[in-house]
Short mmCIF file of C-alpha atoms and ligand atoms in Angstrom, two decimals:
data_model
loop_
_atom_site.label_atom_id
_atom_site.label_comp_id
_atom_site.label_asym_id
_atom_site.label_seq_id
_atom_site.Cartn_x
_atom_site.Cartn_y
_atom_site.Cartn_z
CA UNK S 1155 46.96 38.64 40.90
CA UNK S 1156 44.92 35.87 42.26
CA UNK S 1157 44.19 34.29 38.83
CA UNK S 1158 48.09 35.36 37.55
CA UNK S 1159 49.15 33.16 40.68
CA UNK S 1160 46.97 30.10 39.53
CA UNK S 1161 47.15 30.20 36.07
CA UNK S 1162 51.31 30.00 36.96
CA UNK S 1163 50.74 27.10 39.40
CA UNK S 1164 49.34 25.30 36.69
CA UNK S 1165 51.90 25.74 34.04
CA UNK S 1166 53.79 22.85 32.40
CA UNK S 1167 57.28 23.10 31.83
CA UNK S 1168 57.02 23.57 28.45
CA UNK S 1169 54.66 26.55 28.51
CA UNK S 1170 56.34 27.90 30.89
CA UNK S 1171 59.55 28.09 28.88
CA UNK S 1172 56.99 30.01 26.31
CA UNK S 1173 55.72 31.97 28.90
CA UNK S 1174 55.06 35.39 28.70
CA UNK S 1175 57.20 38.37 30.54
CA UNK S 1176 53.58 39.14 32.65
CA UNK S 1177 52.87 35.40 33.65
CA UNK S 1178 56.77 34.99 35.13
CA UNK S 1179 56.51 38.56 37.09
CA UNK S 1180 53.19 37.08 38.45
CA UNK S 1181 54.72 34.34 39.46
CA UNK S 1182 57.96 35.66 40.90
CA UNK S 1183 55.38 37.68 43.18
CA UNK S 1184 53.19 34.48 44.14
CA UNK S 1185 56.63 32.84 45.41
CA UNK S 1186 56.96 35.87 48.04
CA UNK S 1187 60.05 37.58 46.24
CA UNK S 1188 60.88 40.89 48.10
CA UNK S 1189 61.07 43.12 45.20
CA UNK S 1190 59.77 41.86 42.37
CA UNK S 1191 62.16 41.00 38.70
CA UNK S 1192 61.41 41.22 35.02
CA UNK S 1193 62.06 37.60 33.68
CA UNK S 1194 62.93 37.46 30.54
CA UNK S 1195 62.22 33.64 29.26
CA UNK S 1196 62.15 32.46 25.21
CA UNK S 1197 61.90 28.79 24.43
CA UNK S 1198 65.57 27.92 24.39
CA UNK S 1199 67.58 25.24 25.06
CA UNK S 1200 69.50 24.87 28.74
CA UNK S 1201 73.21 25.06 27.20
CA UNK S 1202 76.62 24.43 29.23
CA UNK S 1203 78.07 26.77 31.36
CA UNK S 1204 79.19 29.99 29.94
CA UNK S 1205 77.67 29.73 26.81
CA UNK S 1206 76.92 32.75 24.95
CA UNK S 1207 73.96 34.63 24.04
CA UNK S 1208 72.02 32.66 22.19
CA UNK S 1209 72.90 34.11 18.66
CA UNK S 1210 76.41 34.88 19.63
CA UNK S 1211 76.61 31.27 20.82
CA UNK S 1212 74.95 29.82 17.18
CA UNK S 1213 77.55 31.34 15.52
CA UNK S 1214 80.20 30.66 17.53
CA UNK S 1215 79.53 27.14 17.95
CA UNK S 1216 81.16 24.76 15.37
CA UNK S 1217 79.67 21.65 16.13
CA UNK S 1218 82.54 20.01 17.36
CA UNK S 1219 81.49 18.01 20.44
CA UNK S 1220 84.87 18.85 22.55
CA UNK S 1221 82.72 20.16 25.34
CA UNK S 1222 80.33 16.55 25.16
CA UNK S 1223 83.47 14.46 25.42
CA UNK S 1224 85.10 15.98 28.04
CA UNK S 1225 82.22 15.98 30.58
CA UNK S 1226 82.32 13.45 33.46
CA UNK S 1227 79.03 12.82 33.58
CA UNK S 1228 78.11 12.66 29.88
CA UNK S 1229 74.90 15.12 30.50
CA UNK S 1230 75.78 17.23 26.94
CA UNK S 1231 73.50 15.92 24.04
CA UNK S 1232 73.73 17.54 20.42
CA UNK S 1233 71.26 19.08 18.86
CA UNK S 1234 69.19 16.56 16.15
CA UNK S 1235 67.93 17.93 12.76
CA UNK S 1236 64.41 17.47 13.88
CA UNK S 1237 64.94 19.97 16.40
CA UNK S 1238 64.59 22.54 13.85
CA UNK S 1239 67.56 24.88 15.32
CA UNK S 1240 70.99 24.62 16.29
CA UNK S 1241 71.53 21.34 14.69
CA UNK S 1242 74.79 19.99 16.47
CA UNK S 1243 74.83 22.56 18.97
CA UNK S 1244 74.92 21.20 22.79
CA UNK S 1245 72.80 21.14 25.53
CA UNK S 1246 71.47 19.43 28.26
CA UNK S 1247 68.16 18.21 29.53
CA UNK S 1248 68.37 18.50 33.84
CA UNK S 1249 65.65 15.54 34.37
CA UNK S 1250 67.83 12.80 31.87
CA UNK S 1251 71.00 14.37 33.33
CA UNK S 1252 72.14 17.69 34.86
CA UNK S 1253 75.19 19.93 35.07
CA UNK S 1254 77.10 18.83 37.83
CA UNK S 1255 79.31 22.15 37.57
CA UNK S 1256 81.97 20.08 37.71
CA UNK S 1257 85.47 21.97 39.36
CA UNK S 1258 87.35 23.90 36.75
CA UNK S 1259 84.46 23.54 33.90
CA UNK S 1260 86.23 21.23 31.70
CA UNK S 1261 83.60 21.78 28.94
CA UNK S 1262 84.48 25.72 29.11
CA UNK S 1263 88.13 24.80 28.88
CA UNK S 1264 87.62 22.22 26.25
CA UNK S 1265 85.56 24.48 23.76
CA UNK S 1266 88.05 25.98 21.30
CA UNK S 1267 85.97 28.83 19.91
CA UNK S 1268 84.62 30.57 23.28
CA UNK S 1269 81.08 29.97 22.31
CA UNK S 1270 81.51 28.67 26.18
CA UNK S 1271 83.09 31.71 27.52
CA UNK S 1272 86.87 31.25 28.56
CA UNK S 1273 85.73 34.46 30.76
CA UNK S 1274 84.75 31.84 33.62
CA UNK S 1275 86.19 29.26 35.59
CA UNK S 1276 83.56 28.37 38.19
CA UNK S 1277 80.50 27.07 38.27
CA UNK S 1278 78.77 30.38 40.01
CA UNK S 1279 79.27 31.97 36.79
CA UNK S 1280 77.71 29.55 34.76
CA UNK S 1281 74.81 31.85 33.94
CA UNK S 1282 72.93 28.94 31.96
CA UNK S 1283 69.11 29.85 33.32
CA UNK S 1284 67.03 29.92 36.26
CA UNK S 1285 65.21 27.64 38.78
CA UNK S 1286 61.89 28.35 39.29
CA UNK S 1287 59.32 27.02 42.01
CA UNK S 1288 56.57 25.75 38.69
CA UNK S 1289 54.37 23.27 40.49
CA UNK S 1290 54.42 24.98 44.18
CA UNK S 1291 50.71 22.81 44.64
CA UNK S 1292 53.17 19.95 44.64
CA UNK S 1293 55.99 21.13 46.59
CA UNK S 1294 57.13 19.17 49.77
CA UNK S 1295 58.16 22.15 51.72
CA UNK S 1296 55.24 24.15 50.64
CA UNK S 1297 53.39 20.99 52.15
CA UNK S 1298 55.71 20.61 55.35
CA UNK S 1299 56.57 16.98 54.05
CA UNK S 1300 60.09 15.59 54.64
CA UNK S 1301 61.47 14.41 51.43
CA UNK S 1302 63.29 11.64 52.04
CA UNK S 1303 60.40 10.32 54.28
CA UNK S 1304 58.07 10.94 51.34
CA UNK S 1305 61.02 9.25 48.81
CA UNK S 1306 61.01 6.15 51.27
CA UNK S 1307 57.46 6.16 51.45
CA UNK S 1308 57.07 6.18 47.35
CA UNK S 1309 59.85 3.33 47.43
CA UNK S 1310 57.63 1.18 50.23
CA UNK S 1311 54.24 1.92 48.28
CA UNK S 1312 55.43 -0.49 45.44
CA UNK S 1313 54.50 -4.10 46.76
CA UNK S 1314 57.11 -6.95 46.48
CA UNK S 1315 59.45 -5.32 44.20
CA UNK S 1316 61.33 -2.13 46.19
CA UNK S 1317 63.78 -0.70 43.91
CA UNK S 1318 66.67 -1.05 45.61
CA UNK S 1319 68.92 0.53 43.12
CA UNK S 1320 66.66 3.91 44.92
CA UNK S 1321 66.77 2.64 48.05
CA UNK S 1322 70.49 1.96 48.13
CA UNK S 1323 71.10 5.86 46.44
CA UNK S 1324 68.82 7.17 49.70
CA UNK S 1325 70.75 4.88 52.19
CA UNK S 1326 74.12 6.22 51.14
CA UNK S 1327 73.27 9.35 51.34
CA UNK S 1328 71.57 9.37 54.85
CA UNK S 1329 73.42 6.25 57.00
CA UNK S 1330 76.69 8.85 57.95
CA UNK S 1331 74.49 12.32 58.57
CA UNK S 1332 72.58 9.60 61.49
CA UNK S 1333 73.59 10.87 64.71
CA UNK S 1334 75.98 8.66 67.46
CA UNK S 1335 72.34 7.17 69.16
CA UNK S 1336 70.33 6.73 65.83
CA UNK S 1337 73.33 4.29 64.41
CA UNK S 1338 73.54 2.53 67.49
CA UNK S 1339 70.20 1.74 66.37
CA UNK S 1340 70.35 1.12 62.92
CA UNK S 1341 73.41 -1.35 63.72
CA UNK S 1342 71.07 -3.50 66.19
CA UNK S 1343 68.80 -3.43 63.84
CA UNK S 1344 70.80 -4.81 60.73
CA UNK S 1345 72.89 -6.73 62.89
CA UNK S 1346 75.91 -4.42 62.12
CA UNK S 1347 79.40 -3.94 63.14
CA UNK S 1348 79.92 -0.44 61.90
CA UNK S 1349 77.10 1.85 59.87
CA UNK S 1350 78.81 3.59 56.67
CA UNK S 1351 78.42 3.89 53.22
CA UNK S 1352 80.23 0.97 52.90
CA UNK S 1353 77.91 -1.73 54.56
CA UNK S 1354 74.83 -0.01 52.65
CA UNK S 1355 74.75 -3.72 50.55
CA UNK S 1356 74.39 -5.23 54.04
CA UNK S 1357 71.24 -4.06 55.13
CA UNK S 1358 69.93 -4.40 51.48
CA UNK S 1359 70.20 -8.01 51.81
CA UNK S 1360 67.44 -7.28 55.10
CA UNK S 1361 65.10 -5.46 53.12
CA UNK S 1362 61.59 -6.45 53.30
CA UNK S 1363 58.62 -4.68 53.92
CA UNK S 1364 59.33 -4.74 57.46
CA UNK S 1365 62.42 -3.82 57.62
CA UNK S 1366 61.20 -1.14 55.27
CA UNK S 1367 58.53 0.23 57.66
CA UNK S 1368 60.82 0.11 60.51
CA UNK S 1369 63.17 2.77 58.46
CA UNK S 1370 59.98 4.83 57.56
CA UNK S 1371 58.86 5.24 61.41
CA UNK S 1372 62.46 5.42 62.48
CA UNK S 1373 63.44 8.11 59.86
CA UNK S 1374 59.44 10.16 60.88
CA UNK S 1375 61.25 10.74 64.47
CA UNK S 1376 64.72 11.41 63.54
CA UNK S 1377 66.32 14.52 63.40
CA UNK S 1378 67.33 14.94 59.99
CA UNK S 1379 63.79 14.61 59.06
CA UNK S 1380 61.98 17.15 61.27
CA UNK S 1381 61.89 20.11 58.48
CA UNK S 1382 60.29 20.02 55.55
CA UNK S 1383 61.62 19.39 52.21
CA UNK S 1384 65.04 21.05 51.27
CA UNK S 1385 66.10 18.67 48.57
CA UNK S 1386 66.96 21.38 46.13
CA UNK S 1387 69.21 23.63 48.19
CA UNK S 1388 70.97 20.42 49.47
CA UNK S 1389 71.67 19.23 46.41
CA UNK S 1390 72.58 22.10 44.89
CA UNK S 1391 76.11 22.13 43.70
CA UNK S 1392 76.78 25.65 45.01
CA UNK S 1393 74.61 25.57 47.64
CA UNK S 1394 77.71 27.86 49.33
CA UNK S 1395 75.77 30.68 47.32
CA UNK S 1396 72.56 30.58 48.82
CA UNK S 1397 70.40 29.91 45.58
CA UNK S 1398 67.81 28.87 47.57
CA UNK S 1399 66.06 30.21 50.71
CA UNK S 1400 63.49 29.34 52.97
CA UNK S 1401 60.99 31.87 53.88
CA UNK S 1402 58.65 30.86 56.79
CA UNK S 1403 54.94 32.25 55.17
CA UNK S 1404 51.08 32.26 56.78
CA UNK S 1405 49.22 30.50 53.70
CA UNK S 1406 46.21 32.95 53.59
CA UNK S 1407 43.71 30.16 53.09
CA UNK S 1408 44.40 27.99 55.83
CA UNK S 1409 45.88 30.46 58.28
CA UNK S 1410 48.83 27.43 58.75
CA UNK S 1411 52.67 28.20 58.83
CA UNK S 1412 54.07 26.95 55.17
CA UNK S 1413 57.70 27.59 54.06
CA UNK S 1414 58.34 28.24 50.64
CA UNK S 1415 61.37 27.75 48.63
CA UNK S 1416 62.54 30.80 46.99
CA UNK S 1417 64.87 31.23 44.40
CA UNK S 1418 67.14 33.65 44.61
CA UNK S 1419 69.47 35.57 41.50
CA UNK S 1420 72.85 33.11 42.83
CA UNK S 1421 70.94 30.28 41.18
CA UNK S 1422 73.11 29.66 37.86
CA UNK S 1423 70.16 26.80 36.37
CA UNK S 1424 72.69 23.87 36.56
CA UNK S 1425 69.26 21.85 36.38
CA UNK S 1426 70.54 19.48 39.27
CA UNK S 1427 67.50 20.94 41.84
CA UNK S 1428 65.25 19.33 39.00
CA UNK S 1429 66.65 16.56 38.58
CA UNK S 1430 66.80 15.97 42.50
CA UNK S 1431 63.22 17.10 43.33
CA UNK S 1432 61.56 14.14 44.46
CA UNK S 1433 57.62 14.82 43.37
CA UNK S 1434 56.61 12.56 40.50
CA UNK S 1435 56.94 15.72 38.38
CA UNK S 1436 59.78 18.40 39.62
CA UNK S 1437 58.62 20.84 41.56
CA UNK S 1438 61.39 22.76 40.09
CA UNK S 1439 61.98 23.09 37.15
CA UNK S 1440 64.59 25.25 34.70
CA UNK S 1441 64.10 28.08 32.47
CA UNK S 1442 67.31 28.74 30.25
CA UNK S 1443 68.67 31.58 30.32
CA UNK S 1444 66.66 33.37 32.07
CA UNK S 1445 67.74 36.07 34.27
CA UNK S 1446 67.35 38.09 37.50
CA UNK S 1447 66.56 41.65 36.74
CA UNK S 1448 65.41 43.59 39.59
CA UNK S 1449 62.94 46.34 39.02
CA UNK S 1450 60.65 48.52 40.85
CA UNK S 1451 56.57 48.30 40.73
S1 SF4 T 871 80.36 21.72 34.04
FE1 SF4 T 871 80.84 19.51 34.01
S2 SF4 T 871 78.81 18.49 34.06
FE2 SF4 T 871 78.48 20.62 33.46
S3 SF4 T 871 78.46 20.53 31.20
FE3 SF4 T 871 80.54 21.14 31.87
S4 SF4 T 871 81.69 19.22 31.93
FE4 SF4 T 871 79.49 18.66 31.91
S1 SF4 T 872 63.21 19.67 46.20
FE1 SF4 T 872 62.65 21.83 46.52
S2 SF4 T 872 61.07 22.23 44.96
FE2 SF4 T 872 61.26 19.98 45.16
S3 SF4 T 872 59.71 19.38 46.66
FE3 SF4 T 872 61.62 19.72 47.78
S4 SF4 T 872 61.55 21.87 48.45
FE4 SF4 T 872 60.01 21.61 46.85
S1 SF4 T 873 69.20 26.25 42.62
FE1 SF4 T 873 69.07 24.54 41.18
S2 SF4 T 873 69.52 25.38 39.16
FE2 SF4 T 873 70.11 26.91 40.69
S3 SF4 T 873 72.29 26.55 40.95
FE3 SF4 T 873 71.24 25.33 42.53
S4 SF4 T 873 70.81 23.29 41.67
FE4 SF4 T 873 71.47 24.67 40.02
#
């Protein structure tokens, strides 16, 4: 099992699309799974929600692009003839652009042949793949890293030129989960009348790499930062569902307390925990349509 559990840890995404029914059991035992599930995984492409099996969904499909021009974010691409299959057909690619499972489905609605099943009308149903933990040697929570320390860290690392396109993405998201004290804080900092969303452009304008170390130590004591990484369950668009747990672990080697991410069979593979991992390469990555199916061994 020992080499199973490596040999996984080391798989690229693309292999591990290919990979075989023994390699993903392996690895849905390395991850700590309960009971452990056959996964069944072919090298597919992630389509929208609902779509039908794979050879149902060929034939079904008639090229017509409804589903791409209704969807708010623009994520569905159409299959190119040097693809070699499905020529026209969509999909989508979670690191250039996930499935936001967007209320309603609009793409379901929109597709006029039921290759995207009219069956469902939520994004829990969306049945399009499965998350799994690929790189868990690079995993933040696996490491006890914060990841939005570790994001602002990245963003600090890059001398004289801080993205703050990133920056401003991270501050938005963090400035209104601050607690009462910590914005007291931040606004005597910046020289602030209020902290919000809204005065995000504000402290841009103070950004240097002072100002930039002063958010990494203040964010290292605050208390949104003092877990590890949960980027992909927060982000999750039906994070309601529990896709993702938590499972508090004793790593054999180093006798420490780690806490690994575990998917679990509510994940649809939306894609949006890939594209919101934030190691260099996702730590999480999606197999389409791969499924849940729990057996006995
Ligand atoms: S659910 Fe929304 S984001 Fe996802 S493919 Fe359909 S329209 Fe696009
Ligand atoms: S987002 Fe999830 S998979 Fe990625 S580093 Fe964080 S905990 Fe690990
Ligand atoms: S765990 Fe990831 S792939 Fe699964 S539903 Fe949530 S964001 Fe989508």
């Amino acid at each position: 099992m020992a080499n199973i559990e490596k040999k996984s840890a080391k798989l690229n995404r693309r292999k591990f699309f290919k990979g075989s029914t023994l390699v993903m059991v392996g690895g849905a035992l390395a991850y700590g799974i309960g009971s452990a599930r056959i996964l069944r995984s072919e090298d597919l492409l992630l389509r929208p929600p609902g779509a039908l099996e794979e050879n149902a969904f060929l034939a079904s499909c008639i090229k017509c692009g409804q589903c791409l021009q209704v969807c708010p974010p623009q994520v569905v691409k159409l299959g190119k003839i040097d693809q070699g299959f499905g020529i026209g057909t969509p999909y989508i690619v979670p690191l250039e652009g996930a499935c936001i499972l967007c209320r309603g489905l609009p793409c379901v609605l929109a597709c006029p042949t039921g290759a995207l099943d009219h069956e469902i009308s939520e994004g829990k149903e969306a049945a399009m793949g499965l998350a799994v933990i690929s790189r868990p040697d690079t995993c933040l929570s696996i490491k006890g890293i914060n990841g939005l320390v570790f994001q602002l860290e990245n963003l600090a690392e890059v001398k004289d030129s801080i993205d703050l396109g990133k920056l401003s993405d991270l501050l938005t998201g963090l400035v209104e989960k601050l607690t009462p004290a910590e914005k007291e804080q931040w606004k005597l900092k910046f020289q602030l009348l209020e902290l919000s969303p809204r005065v995000v452009s504000q402290i841009l304008t103070k950004i240097n790499p002072v100002s930039m170390k002063w958010i990494i130590e203040f964010m290292k004591g605050a208390q949104q930062t003092q877990h590890a990484c949960r980027i992909c369950l927060e982000e999750c668009p039906i994070n309601e569902e529990s896709p993702i747990s938590f499972k508090e672990k004793i790593d054999p080697d180093s006798g420490k307390k780690i806490v690994h991410p575990i998917v679990q069979k509510t994940c649809v593979g939306c894609g949006v925990c890939e594209m919101k991992c934030p190691t260099p390469e996702p730590s999480i990555t999606i197999v389409p349509r791969l499924k849940w199916k729990e057996v006995s061994v």
